[in-house]
PDB file of C-alpha atoms in Angstrom:
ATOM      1  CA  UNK A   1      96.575 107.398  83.695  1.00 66.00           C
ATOM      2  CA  UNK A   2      97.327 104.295  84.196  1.00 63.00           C
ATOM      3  CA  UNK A   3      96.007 104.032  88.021  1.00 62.00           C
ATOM      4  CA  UNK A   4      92.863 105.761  86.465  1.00 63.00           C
ATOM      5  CA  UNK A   5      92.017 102.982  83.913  1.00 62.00           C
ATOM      6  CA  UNK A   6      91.741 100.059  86.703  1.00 59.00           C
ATOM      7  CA  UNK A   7      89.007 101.691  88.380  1.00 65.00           C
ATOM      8  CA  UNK A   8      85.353 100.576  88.037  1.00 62.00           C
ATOM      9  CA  UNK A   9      82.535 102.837  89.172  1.00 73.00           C
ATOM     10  CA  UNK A  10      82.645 101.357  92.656  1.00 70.00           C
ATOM     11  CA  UNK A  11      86.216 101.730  92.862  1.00 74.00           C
ATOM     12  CA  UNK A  12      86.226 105.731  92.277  1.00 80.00           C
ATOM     13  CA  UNK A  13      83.355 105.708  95.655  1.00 81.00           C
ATOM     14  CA  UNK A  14      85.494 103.722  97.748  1.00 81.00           C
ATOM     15  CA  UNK A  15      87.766 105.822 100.582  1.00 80.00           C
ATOM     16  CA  UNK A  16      91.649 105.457 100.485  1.00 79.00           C
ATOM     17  CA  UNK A  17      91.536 104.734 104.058  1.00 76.00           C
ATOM     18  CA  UNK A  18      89.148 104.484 106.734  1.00 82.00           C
ATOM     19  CA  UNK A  19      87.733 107.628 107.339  1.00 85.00           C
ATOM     20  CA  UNK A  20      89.271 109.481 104.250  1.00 83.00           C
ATOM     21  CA  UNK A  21      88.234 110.873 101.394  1.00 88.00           C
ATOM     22  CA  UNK A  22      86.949 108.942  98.345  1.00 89.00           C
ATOM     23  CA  UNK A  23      88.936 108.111  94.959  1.00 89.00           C
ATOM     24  CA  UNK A  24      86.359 110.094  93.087  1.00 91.00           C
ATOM     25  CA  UNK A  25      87.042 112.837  96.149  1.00 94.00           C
ATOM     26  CA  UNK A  26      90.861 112.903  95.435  1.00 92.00           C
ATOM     27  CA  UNK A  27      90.007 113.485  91.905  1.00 92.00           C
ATOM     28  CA  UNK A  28      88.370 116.498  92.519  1.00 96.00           C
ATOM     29  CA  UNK A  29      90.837 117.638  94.081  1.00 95.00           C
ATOM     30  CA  UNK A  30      93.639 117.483  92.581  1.00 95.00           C
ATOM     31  CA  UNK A  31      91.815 118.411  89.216  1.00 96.00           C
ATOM     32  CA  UNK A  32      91.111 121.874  91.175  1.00 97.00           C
ATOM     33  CA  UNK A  33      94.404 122.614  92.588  1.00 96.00           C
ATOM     34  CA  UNK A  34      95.588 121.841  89.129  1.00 97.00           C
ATOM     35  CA  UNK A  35      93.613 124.446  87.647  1.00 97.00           C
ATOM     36  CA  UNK A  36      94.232 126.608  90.686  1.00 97.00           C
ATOM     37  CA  UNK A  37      98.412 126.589  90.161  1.00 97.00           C
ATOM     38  CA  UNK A  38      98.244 127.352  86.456  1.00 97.00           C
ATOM     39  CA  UNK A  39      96.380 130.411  87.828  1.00 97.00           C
ATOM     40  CA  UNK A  40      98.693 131.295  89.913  1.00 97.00           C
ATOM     41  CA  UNK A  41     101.481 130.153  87.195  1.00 98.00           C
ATOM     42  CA  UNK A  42     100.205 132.418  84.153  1.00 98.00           C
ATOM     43  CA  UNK A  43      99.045 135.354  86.966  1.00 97.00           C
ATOM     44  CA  UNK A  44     102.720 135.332  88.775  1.00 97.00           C
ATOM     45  CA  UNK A  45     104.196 135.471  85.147  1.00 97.00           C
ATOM     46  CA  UNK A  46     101.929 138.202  83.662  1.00 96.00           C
ATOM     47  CA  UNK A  47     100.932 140.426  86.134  1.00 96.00           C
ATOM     48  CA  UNK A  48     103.721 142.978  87.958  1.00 93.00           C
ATOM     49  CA  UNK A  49     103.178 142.257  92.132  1.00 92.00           C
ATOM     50  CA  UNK A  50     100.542 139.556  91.515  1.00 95.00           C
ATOM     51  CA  UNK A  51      99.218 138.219  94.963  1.00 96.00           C
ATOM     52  CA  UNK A  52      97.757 134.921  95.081  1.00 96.00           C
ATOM     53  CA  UNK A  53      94.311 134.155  97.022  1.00 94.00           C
ATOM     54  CA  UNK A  54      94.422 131.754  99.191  1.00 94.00           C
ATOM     55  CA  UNK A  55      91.923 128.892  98.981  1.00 93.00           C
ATOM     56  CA  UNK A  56      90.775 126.070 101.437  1.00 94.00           C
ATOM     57  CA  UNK A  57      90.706 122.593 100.306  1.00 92.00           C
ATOM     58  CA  UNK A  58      88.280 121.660 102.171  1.00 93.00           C
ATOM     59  CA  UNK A  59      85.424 124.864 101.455  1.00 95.00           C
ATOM     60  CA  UNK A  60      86.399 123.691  97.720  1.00 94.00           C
ATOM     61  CA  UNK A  61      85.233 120.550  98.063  1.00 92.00           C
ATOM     62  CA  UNK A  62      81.806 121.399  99.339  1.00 94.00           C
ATOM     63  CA  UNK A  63      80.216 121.329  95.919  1.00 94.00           C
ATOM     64  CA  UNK A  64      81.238 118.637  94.246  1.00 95.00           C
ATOM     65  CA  UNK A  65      79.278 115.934  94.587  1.00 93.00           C
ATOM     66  CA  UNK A  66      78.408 115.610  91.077  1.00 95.00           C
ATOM     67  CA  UNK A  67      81.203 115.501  89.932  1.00 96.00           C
ATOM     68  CA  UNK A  68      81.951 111.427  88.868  1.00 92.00           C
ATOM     69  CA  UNK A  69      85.831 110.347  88.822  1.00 91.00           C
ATOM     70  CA  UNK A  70      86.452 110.169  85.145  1.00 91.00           C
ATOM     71  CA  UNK A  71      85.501 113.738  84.618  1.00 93.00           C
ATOM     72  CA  UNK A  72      87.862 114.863  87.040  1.00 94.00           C
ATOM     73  CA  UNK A  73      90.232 112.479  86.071  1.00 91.00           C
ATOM     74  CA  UNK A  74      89.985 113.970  81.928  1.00 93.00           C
ATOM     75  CA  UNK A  75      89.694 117.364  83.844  1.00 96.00           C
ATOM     76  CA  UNK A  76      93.405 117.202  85.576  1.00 94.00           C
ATOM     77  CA  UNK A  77      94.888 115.592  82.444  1.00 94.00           C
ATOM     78  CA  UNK A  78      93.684 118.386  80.362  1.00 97.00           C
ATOM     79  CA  UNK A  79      94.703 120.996  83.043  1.00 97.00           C
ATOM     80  CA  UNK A  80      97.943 119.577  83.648  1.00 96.00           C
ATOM     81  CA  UNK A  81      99.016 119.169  79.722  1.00 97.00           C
ATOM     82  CA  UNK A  82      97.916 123.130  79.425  1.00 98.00           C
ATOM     83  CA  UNK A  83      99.889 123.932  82.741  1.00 97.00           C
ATOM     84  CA  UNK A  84     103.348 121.747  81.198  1.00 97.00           C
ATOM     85  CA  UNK A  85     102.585 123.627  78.118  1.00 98.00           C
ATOM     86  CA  UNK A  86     102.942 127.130  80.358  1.00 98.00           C
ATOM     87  CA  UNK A  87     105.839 126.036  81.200  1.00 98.00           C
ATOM     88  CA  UNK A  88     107.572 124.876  78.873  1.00 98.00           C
ATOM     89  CA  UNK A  89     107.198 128.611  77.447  1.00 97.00           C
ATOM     90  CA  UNK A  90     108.700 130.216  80.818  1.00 97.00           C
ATOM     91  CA  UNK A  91     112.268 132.086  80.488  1.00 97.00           C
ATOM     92  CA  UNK A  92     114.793 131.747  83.110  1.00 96.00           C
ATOM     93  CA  UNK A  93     113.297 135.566  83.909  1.00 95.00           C
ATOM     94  CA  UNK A  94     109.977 134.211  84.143  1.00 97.00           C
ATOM     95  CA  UNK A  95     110.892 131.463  86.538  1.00 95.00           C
ATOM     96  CA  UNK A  96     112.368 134.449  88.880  1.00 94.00           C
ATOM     97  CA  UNK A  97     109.407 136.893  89.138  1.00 96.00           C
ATOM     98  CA  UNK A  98     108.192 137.117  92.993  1.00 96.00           C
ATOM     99  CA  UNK A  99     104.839 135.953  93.450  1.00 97.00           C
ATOM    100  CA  UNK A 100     103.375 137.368  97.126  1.00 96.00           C
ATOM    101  CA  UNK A 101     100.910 134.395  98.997  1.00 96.00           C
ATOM    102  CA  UNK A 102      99.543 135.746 101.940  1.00 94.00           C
ATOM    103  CA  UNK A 103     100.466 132.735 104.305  1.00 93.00           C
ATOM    104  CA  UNK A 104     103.919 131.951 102.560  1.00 93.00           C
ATOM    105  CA  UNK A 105     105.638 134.930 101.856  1.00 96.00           C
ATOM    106  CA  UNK A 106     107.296 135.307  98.677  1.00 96.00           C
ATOM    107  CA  UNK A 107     107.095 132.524  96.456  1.00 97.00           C
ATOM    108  CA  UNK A 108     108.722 132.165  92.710  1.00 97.00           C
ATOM    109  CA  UNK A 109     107.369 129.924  89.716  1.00 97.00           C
ATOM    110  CA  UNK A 110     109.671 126.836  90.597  1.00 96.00           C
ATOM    111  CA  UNK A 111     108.399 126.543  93.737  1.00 96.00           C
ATOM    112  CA  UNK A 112     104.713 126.728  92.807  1.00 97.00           C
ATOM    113  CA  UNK A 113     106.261 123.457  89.923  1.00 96.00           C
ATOM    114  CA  UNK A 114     107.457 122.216  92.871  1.00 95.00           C
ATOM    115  CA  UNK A 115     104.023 122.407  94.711  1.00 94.00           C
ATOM    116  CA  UNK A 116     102.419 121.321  92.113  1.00 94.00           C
ATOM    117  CA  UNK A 117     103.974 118.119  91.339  1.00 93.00           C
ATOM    118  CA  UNK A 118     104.224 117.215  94.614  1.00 92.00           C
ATOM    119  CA  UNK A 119     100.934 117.785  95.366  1.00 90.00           C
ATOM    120  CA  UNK A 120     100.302 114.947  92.273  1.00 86.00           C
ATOM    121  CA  UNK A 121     102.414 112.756  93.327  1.00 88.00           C
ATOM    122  CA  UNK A 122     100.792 112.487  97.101  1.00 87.00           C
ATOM    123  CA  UNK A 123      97.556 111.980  95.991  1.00 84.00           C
ATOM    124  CA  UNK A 124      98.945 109.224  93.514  1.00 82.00           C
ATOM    125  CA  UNK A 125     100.209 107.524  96.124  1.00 85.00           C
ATOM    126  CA  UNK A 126      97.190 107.288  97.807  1.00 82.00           C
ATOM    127  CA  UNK A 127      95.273 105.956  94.876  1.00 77.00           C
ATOM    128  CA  UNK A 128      98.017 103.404  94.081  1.00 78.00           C
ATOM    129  CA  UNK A 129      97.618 102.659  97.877  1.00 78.00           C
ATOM    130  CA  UNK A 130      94.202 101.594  97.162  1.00 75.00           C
ATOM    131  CA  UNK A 131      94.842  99.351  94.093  1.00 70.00           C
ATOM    132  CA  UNK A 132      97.343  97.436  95.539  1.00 68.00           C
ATOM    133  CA  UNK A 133      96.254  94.383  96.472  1.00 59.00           C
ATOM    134  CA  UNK A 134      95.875  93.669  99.944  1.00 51.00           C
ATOM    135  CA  UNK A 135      98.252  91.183 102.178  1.00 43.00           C
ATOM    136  CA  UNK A 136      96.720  88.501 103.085  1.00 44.00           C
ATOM    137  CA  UNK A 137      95.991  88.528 107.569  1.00 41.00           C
ATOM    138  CA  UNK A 138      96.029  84.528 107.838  1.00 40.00           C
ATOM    139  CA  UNK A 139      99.626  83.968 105.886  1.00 36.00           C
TER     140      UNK A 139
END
């Protein structure tokens, strides 16, 4: 939230890096994937030999271009308040059941948290990356 309020409108178009995606881009993303692990959260606790689809990041982010920062930015919060609210309601059963992904292999709840807040926490780093100010070449 806090890395969220110091950017301007220019600052959400401006890549992390050379060559990589845009603040606004991250945003996107990680608003998606939020909504995309609560999925798999509720699913893996509610349905008996629930599978999860595989999705590609990149095919995702094909069409969403209209999209501006602070919507995905109030997106993720609200998805990721309504996914801590999931799981805050999980019992130690729930946080057991085996949830099949295709590429992984057997997977439980905790590691999809796991996932999940890692997935966060890389993406923060990249926009903190961004707002920090720069060293100076000629000191």
């Amino acid at each position: 939230r806090d890395a969220a309020a110091l950017l301007s409108s220019a600052s959400w178009n401006q890549p992390w890096a050379p060559n990589k995606w845009t603040l606004r881009e991250i945003m996107v993303l990680v608003a998606q994937w939020e909504v995309i692990f609560g999925y798999r959260l509720a699913g893996g606790v509610t349905t008996p030999g629930f599978a999860i689809q595989p999705a590609d990041q990149d095919k995702l982010m094909t069409r969403t271009a209209q999209i501006d920062g602070p919507t995905a930015f109030a997106a993720f919060e609200g998805a990721r308040r309504m996914n801590i609210g999931l799981i805050q309601g999980f019992t130690t059963a729930d946080r057991d059941v085996t949830i099949m992904h295709p590429e992984y292999g057997a997977l439980t709840p905790n590691d999809l948290i796991t996932q999940m807040a890692g997935h966060g926490i890389h993406h923060l780093k990249q926009i903190r990356a961004t707002l920090a100010p720069k060293a100076d070449a000629t000191l």
